[in-house]
Every structure is written in C-alpha cells, then in structure tokens.
PDB file of C-alpha atoms and ligand atoms in Angstrom:
ATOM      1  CA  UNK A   1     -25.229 -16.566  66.890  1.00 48.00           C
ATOM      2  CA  UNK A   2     -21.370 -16.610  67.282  1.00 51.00           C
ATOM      3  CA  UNK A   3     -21.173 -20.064  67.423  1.00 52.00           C
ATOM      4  CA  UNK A   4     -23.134 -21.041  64.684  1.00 59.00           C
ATOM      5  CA  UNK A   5     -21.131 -18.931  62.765  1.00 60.00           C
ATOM      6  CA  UNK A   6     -17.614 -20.611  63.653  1.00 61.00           C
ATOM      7  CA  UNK A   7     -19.627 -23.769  63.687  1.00 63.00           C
ATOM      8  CA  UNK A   8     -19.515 -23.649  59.363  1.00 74.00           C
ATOM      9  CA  UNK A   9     -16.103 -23.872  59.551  1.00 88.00           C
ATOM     10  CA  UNK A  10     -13.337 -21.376  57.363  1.00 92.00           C
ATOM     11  CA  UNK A  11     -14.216 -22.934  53.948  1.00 93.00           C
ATOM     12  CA  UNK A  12     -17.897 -21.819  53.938  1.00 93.00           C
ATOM     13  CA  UNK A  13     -17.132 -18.200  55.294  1.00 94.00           C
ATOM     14  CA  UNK A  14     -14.510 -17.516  52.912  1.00 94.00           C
ATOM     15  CA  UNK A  15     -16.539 -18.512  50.103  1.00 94.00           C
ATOM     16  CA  UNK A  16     -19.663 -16.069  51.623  1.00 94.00           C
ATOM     17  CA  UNK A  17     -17.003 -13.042  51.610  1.00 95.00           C
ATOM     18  CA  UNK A  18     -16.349 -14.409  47.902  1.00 95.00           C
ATOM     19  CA  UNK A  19     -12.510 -15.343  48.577  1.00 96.00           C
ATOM     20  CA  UNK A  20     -12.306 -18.277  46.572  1.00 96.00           C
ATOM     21  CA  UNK A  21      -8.273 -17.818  46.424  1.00 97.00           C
ATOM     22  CA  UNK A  22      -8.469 -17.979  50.237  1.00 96.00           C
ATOM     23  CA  UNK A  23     -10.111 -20.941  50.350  1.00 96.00           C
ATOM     24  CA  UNK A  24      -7.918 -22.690  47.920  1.00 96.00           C
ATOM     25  CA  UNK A  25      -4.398 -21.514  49.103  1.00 97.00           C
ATOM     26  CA  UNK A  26      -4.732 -20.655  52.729  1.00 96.00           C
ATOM     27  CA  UNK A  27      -3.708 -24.239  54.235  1.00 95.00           C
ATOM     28  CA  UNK A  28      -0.547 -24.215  51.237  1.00 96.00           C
ATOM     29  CA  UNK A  29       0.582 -20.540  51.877  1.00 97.00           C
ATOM     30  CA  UNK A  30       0.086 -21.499  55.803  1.00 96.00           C
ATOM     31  CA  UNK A  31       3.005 -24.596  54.867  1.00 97.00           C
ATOM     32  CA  UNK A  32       4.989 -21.816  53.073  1.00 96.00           C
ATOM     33  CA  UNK A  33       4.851 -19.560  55.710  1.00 97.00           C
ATOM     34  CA  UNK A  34       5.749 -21.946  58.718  1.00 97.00           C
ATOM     35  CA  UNK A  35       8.765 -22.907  56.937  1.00 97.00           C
ATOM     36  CA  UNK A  36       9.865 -19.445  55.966  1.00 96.00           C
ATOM     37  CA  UNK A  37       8.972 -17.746  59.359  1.00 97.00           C
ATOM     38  CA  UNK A  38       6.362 -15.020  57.724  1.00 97.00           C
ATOM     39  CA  UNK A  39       4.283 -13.074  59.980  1.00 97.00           C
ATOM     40  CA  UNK A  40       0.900 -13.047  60.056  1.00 97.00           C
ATOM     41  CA  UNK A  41       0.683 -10.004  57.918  1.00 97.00           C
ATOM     42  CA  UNK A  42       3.132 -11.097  55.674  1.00 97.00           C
ATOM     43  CA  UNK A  43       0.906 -14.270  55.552  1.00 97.00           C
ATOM     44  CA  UNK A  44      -1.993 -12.457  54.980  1.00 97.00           C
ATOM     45  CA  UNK A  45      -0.860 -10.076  52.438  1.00 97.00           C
ATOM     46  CA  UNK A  46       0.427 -12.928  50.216  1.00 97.00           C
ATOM     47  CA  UNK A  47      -3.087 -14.927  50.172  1.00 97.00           C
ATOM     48  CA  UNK A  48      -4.555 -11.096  49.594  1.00 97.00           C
ATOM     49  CA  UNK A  49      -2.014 -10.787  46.681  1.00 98.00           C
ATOM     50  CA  UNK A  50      -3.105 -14.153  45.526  1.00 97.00           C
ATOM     51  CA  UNK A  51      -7.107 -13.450  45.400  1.00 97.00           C
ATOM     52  CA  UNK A  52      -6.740  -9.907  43.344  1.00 97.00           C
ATOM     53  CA  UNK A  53      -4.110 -11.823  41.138  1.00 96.00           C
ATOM     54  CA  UNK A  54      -6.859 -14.100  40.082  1.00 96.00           C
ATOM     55  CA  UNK A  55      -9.740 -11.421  40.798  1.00 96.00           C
ATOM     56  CA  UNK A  56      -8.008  -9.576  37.543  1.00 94.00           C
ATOM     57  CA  UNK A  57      -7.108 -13.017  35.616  1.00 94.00           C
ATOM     58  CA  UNK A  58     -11.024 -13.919  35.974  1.00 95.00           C
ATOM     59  CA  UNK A  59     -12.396 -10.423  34.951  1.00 95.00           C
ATOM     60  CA  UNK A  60     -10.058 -10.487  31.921  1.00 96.00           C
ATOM     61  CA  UNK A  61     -11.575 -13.972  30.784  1.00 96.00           C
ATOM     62  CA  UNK A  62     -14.597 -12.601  31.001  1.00 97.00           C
ATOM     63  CA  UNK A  63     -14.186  -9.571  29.410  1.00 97.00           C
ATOM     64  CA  UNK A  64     -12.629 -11.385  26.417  1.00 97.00           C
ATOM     65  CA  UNK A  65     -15.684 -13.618  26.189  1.00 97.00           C
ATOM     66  CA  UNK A  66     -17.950 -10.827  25.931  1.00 97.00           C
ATOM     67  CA  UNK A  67     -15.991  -9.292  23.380  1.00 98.00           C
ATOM     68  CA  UNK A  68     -16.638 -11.548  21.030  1.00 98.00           C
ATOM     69  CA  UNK A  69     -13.129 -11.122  19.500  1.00 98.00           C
ATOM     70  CA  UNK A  70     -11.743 -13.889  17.667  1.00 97.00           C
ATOM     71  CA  UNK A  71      -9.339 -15.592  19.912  1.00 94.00           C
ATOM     72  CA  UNK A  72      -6.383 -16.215  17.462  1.00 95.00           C
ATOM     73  CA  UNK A  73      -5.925 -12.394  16.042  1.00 97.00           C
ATOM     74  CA  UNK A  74      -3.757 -11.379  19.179  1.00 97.00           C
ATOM     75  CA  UNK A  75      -0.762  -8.653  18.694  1.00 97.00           C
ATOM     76  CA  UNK A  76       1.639 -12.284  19.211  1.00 96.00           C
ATOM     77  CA  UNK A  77       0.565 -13.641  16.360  1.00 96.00           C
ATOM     78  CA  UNK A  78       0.746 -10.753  14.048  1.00 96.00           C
ATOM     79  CA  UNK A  79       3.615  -9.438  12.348  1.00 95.00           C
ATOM     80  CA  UNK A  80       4.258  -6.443  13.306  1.00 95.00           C
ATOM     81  CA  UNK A  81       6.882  -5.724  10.450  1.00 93.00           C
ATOM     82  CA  UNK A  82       4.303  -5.882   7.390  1.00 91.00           C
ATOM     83  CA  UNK A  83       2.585  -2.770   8.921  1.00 93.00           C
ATOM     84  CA  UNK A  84       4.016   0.587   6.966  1.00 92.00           C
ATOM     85  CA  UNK A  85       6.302   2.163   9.355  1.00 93.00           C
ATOM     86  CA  UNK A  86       4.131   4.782  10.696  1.00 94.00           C
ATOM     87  CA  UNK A  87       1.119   2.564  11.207  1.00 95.00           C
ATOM     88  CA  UNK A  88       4.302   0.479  13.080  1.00 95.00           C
ATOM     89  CA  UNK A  89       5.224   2.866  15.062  1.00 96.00           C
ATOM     90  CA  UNK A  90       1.741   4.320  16.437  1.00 97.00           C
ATOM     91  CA  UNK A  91       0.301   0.669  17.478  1.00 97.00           C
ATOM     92  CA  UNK A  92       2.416   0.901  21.029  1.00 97.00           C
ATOM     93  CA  UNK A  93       0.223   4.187  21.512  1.00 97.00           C
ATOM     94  CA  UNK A  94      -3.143   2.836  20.406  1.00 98.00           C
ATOM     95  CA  UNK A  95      -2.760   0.047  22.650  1.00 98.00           C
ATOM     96  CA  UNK A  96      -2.103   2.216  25.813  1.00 98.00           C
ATOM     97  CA  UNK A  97      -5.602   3.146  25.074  1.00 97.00           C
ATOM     98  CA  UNK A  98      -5.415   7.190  25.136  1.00 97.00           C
ATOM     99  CA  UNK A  99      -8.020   7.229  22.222  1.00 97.00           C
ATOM    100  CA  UNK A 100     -10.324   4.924  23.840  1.00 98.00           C
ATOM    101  CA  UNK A 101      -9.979   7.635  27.245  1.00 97.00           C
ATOM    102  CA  UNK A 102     -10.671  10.465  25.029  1.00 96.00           C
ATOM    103  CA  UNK A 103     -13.501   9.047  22.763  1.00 95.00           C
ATOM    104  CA  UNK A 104     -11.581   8.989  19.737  1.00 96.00           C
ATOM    105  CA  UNK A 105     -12.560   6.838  16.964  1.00 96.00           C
ATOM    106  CA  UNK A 106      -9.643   4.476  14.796  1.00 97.00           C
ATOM    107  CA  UNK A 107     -10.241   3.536  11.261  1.00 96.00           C
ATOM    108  CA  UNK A 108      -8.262   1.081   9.262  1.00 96.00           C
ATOM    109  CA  UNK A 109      -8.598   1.232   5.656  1.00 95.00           C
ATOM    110  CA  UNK A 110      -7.487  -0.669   3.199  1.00 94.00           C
ATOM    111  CA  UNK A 111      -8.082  -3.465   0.421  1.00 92.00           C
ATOM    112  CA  UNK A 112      -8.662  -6.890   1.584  1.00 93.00           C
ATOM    113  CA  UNK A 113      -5.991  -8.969   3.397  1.00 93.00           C
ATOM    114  CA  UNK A 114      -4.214  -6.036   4.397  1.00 93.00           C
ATOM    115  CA  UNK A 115      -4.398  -7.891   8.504  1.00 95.00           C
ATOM    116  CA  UNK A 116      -7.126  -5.071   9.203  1.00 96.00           C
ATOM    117  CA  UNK A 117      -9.297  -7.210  10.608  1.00 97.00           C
ATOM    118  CA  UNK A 118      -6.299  -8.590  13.137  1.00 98.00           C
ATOM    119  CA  UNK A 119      -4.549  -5.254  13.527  1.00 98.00           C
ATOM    120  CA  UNK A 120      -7.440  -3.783  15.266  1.00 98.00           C
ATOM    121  CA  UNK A 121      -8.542  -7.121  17.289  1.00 98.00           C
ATOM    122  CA  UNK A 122      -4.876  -7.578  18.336  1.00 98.00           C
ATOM    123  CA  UNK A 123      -5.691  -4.002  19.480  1.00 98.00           C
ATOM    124  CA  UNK A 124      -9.028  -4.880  21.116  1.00 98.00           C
ATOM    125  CA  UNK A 125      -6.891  -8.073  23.172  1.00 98.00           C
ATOM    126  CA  UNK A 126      -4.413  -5.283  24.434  1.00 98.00           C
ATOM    127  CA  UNK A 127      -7.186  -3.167  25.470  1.00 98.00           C
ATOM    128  CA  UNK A 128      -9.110  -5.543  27.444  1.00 98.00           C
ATOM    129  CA  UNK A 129      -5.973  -6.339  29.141  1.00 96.00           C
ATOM    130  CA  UNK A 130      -5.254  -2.623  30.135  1.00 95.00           C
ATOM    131  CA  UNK A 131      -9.151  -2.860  31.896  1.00 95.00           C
ATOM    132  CA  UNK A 132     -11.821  -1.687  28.875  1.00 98.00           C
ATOM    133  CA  UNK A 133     -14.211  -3.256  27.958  1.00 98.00           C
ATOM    134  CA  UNK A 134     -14.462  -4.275  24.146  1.00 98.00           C
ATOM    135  CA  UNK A 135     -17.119  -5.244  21.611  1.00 98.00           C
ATOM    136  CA  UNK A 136     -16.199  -7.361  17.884  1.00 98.00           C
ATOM    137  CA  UNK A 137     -19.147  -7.083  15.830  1.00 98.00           C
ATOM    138  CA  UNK A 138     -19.139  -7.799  11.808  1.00 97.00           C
ATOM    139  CA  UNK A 139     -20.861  -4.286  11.204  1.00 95.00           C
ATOM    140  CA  UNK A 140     -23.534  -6.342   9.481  1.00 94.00           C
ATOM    141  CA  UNK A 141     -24.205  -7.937  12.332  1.00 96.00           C
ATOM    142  CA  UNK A 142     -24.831  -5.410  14.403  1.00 96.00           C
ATOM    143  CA  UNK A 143     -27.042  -3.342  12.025  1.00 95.00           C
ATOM    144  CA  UNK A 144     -28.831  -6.455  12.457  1.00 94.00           C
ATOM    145  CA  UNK A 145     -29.483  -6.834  16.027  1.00 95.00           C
ATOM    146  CA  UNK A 146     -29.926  -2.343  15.761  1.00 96.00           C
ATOM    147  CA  UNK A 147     -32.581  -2.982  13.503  1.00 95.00           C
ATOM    148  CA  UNK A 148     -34.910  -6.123  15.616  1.00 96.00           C
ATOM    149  CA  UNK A 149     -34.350  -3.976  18.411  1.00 96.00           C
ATOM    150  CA  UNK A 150     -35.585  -0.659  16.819  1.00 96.00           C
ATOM    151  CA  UNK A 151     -38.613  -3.568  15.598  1.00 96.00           C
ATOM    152  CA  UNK A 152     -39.799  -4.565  18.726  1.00 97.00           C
ATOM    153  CA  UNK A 153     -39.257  -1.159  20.044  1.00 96.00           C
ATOM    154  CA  UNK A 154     -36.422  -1.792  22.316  1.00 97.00           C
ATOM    155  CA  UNK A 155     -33.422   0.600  20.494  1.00 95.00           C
ATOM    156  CA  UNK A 156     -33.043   2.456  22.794  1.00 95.00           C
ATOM    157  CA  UNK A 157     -32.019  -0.446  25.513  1.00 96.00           C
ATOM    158  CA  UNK A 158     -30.103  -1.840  23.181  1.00 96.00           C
ATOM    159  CA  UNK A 159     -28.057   0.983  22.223  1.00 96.00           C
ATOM    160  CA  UNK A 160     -27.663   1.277  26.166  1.00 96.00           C
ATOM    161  CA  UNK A 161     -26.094  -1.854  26.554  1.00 96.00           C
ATOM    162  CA  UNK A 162     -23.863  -1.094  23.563  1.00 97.00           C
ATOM    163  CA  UNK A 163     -22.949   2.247  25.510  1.00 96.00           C
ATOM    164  CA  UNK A 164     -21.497  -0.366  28.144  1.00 96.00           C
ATOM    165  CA  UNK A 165     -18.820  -0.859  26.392  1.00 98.00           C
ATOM    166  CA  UNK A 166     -16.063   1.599  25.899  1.00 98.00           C
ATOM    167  CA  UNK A 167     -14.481   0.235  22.364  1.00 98.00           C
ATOM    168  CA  UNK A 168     -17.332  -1.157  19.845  1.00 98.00           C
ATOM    169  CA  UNK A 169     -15.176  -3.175  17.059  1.00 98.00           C
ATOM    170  CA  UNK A 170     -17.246  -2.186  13.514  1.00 97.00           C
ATOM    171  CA  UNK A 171     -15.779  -4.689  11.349  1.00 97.00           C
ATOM    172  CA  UNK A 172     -15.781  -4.015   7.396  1.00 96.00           C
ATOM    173  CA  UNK A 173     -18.513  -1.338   7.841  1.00 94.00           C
ATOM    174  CA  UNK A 174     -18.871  -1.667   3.846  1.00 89.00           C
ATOM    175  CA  UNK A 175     -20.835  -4.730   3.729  1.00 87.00           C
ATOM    176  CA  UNK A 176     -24.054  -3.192   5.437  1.00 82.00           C
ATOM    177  CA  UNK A 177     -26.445  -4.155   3.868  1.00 74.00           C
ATOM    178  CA  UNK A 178     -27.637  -0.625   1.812  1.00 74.00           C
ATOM    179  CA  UNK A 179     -31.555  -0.082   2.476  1.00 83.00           C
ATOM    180  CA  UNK A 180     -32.509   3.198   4.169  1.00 85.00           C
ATOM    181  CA  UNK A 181     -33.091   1.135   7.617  1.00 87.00           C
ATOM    182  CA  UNK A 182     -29.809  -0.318   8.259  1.00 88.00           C
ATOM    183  CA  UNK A 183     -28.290   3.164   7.258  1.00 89.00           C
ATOM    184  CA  UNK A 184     -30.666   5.041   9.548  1.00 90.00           C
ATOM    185  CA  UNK A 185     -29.306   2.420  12.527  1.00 93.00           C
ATOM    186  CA  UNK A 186     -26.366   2.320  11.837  1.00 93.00           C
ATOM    187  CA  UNK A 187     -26.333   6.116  11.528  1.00 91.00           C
ATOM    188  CA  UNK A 188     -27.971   6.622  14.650  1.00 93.00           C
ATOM    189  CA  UNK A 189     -25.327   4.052  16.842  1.00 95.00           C
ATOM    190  CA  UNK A 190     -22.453   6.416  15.575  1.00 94.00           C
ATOM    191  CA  UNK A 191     -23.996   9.683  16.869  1.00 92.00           C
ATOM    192  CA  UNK A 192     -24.966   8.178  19.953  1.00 92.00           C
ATOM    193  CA  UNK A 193     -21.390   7.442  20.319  1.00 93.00           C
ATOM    194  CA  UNK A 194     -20.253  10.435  19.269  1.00 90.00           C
ATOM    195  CA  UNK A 195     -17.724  12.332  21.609  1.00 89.00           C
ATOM    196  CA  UNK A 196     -18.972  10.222  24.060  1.00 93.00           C
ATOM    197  CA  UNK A 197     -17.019   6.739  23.375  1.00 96.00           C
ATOM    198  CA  UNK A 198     -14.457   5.358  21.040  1.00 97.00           C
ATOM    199  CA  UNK A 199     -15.520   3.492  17.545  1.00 97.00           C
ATOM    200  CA  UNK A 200     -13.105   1.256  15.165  1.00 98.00           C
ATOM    201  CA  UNK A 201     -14.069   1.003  11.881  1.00 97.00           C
ATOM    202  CA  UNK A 202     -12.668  -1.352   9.249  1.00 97.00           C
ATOM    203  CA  UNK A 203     -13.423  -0.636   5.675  1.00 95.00           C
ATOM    204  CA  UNK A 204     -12.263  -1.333   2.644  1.00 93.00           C
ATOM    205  CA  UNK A 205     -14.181   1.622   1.127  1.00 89.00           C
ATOM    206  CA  UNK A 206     -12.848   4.881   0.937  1.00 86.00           C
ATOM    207  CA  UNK A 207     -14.632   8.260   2.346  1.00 86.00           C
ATOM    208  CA  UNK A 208     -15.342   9.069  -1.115  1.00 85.00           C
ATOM    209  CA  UNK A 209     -17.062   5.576  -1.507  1.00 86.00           C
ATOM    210  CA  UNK A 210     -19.262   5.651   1.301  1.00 87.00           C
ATOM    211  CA  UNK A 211     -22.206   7.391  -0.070  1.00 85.00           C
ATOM    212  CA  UNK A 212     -22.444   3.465  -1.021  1.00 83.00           C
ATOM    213  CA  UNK A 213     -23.530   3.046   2.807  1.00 85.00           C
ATOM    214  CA  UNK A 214     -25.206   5.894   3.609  1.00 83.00           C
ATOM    215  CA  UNK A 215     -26.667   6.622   0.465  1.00 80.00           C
ATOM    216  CA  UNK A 216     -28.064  10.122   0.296  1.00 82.00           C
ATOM    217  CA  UNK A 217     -25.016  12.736   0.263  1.00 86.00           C
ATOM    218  CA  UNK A 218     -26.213  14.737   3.677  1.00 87.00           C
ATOM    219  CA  UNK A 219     -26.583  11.626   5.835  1.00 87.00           C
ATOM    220  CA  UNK A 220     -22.838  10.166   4.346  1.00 88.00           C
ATOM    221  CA  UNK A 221     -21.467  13.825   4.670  1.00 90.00           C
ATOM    222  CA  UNK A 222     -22.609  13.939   8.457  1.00 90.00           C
ATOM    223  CA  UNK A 223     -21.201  10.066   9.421  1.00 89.00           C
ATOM    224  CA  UNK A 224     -18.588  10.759   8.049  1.00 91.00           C
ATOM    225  CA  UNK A 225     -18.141  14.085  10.074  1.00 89.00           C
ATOM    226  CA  UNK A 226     -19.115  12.055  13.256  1.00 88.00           C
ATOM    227  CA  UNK A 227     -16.722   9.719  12.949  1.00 90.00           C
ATOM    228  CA  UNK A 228     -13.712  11.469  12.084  1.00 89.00           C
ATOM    229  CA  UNK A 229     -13.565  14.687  13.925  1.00 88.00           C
ATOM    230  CA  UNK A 230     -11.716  13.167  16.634  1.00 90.00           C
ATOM    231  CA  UNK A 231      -9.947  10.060  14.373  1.00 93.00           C
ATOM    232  CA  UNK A 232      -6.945   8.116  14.380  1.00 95.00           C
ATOM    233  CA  UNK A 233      -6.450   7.230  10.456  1.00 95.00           C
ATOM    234  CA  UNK A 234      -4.656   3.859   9.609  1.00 96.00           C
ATOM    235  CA  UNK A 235      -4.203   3.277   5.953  1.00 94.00           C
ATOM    236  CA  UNK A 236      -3.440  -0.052   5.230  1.00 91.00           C
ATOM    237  CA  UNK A 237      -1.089  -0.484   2.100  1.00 86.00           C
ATOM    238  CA  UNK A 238       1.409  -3.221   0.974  1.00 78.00           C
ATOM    239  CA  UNK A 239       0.057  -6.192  -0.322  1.00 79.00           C
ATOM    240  CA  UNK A 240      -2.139  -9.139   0.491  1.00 84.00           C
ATOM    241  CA  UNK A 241      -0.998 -11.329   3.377  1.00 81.00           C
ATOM    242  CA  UNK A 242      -4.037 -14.408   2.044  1.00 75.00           C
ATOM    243  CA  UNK A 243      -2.958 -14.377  -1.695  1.00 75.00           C
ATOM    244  CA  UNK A 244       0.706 -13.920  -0.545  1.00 76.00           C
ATOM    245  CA  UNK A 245       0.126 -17.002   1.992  1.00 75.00           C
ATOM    246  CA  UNK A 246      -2.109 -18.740  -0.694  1.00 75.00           C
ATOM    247  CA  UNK A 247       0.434 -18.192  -3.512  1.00 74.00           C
ATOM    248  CA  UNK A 248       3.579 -19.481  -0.978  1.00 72.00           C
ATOM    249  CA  UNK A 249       1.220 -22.335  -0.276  1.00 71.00           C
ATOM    250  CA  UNK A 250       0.318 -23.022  -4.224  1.00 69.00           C
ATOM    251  CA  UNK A 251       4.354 -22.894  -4.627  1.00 62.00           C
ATOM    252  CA  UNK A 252       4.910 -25.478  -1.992  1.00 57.00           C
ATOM    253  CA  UNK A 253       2.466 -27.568  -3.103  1.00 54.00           C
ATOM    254  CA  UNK A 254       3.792 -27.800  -6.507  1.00 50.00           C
ATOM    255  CA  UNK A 255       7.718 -28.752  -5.644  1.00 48.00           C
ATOM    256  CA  UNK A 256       5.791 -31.159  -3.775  1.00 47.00           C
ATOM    257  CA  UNK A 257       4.101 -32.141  -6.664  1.00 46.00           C
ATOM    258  CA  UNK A 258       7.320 -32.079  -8.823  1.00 44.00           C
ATOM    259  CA  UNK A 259       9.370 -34.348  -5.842  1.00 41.00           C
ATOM    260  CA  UNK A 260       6.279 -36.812  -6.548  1.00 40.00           C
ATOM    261  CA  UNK A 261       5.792 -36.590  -9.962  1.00 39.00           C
ATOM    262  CA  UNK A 262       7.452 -39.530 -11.423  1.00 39.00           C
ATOM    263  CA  UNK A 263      10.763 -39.111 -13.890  1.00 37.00           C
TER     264      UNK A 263
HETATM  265  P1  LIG B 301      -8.452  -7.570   6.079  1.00 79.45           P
HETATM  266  O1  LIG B 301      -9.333  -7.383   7.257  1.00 79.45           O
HETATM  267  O2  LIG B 301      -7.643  -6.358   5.737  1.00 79.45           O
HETATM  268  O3  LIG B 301      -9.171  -8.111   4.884  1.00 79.45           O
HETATM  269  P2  LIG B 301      -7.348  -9.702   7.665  1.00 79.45           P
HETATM  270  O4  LIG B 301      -7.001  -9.034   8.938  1.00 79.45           O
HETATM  271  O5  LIG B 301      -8.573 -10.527   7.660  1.00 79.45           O
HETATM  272  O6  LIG B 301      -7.364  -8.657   6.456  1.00 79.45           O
HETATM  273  O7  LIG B 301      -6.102 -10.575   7.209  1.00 79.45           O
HETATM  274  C1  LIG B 301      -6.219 -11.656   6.290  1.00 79.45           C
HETATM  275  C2  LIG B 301      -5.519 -12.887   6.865  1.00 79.45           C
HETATM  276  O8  LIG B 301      -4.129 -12.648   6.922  1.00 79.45           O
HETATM  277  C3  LIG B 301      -5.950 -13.210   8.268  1.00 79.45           C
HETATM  278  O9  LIG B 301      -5.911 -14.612   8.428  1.00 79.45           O
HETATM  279  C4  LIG B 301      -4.900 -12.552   9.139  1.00 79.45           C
HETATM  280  O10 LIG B 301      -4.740 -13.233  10.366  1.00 79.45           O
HETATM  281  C5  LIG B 301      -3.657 -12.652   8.269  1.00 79.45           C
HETATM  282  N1  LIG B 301      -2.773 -11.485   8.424  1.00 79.45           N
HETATM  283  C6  LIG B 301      -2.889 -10.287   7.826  1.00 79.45           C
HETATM  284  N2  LIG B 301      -1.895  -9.457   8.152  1.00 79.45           N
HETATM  285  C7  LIG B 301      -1.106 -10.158   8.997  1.00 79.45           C
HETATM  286  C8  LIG B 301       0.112  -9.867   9.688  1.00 79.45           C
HETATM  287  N3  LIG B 301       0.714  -8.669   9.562  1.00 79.45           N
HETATM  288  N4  LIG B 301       0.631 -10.822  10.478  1.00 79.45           N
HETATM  289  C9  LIG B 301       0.035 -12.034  10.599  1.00 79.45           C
HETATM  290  N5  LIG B 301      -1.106 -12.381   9.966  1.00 79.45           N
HETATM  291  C10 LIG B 301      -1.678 -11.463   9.169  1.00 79.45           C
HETATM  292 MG1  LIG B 302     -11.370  -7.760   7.399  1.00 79.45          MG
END
C-alpha cells in the first residue's frame, strides 16, 4: 500500500490534497531556498503562504463571476469627488461592510446618471474583496426569474439560493414591471430578507413615488417599512455625469468640426 502510494510520485499527491500552488512552486521555492539557506519550515511555510495567497485570489474570481457585477464600475474608476460630501465621506464605511454584518439595507436615489448604478457596484467589488458574497441583478430581472420560479413551483428554492448571498444588488427597482405578480415577488424577496440580510436598492423614484411599484397603498406602505427600518440613505444630487460626458463630447466634436471645416 505504501509503495504504491510513493510510487505516483509528489505531483499526483499534491494535486489529491488539492495543493495546486505546491505542485507548481515547490521545485522553484526549493532553488530559492538552497540558495538562501531556509529551513525546512521556513521552506514550507513560504509554499503554504503561496497556496492560501492564490486559495483567496481564486475564490475572489469566482465570487466576482457569480456576482454578475459589471466588471468596469469598480471604486478605481469612479470619481470619488462628484459624490456630495457626505455621501463622500460615508463610502470608506460602507465598504468595510458593517451594514452588510448587520443586515442593513443601502439605497441610492437619485435621477438618472447620477453614477448610482457604479457607486453601489464599486461597492459590491469592495465587498467581495473583504469575503461576501454579492449578487447584481437589474430588479427586472430578478422579478423575472422570482416569478418562473413561483410558476413551476420552485420559489421557495429559489429564494434559498438568493439567501446565499449576503448583498443582493436591486438595480433601478422602478422599472418592475407593475402587475400585481411581479409586486407580490418582489414583495415577498424583501421580507424574506428582512433583518435577516442586507439589500441595495437603486431607484430613481422617490418613497412617495413608489405606490407606482407596489401599487395598492398597504403593500407600498409595508416595503417600504421593510426596507428602511434598518437603512443607509444615499441621495444622489449634482448633475448628470452621461449628458455632462455627452455634452463635453458634442463640444469636442464640433472644434473638431470647426478645425476641419474649410475657411
Ligand atoms: P445612474 O445609475 O444614476 O443612472 P450610472 O451609475 O449608470 O447612473 O452612471 C451613468 C454613467 O456615468 C455610467 O457610465 C457611469 O460609469 C458614469 N458615472 C457616473 N458617475 C460617475 C463618477 N462619479 N465617476 C465616474 N463615472 C461615473
Ligand atoms: Mg442606474
């Protein structure tokens, strides 16, 4: 038994005890420590430094993949200094991810192309890097998928792989579509969650607008009671970073037009 065991060789048993760092570095890190004079433990604590290293760098990837978040709307590519000053000053904090540990909900309202959409993905990256798991879903979308579930009589599975994850990304929770089933979904998703685990909404409707989703006064009066008791409000002002990018693009355009435009 022994020797068939040695017999694989180290490759094979490295990759069994699912070392795949090991296996990659051990004959390099062995050069590295010759020539440096480690010990053995100091050898074998580097390799084991190596494997978690990538461990974490491989659950991250995945993570992000299964958050569906769009790649580009990271905090590095947003500018910070648009934000009003106290919506500035608390993103540090909401990245830390308190809320998400205490099952608080963040909203972000605002008109459009006030960056809520990025704001709260660039929060979602930071998140996933700090070890939660996040979920980006167009709120339409997801009333979707609530809604075939509920259909084929699976809602309640569904909403239990949902409850996997502890941030769920609602994005632009206005443009649910308004029929009594997607409200009654949709509804149902946020008490689930409620007190239980953390919610961002975007919207560019305002509490007092939201009867629009939920139609019938009671039902909107009770989401919105869900989802604010324990809330962190962002209100997005300033203006519009598309028609501000759009009009600095229109302007460019037209010197360029004027350089070509003959005399
Ligand atoms: P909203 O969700 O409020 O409608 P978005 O987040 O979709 O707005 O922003 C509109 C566009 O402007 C997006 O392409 C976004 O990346 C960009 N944008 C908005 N705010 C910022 C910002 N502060 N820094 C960089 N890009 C921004
Ligand atoms: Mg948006």
């Amino acid at each position: 038994m022994k020797e068939s065991i040695t017999t694989q060789g180290l490759a094979p048993l490295l990759r069994s005890l699912k070392l795949p760092a090991f296996v990659s570095y051990h004959a390099e890190v062995a050069q590295q420590a010759e020539k440096q004079g480690w010990s053995f433990e100091q050898y074998l604590l580097h390799l084991a430094e190596i494997e978690v290293v990538e461990r974490r760098q491989r659950k991250i990837d995945r993570m992000i993949k299964q958050s569906r978040l769009p790649h580009e709307k990271m905090l590095s590519t947003f500018d910070l200094d648009r934000l009003p000053v106290k919506i500035r000053r608390q993103v540090p904090t909401l990245c830390e991810g308190g809320f998400v540990e205490r099952a608080e909900n963040l909203l972000a309202f605002g008109l459009p192309g006030r960056g809520k959409t990025h704001l709260v993905c660039a929060i979602g990256h930071e998140l996933i890097m700090r070890g939660y798991k996040v979920l980006f879903s167009p709120a339409y979308r997801l009333v979707q998928r609530l809604l075939a579930a509920k259909r084929d009589l699976v809602l309640d599975k569904e909403l239990q792989r949902l409850d996997r994850f502890d941030v769920v990304i609602l994005d632009d929770i206005g443009y649910v579509q308004q029929e009594r089933e997607e409200m009654e979904v949709l509804f149902t998703f946020l008490g689930e969650r409620y007190e239980r685990r953390s919610v961002i909404i975007t919207s560019n409707l305002v509490f007092s607008q939201w009867d629009r989703i939920f139609k019938d006064p009671l039902t909107t009066a009770a989401a919105i009671d869900r989802v604010v008791h324990h809330s962190v409000i962002l209100e997005m002002t300033g203006s519009s970073y598309r028609s501000e990018a759009a009009t600095k693009r229109n302007l460019g355009d037209a010197e360029k037009l004027e350089l070509t435009v003959p005399q």
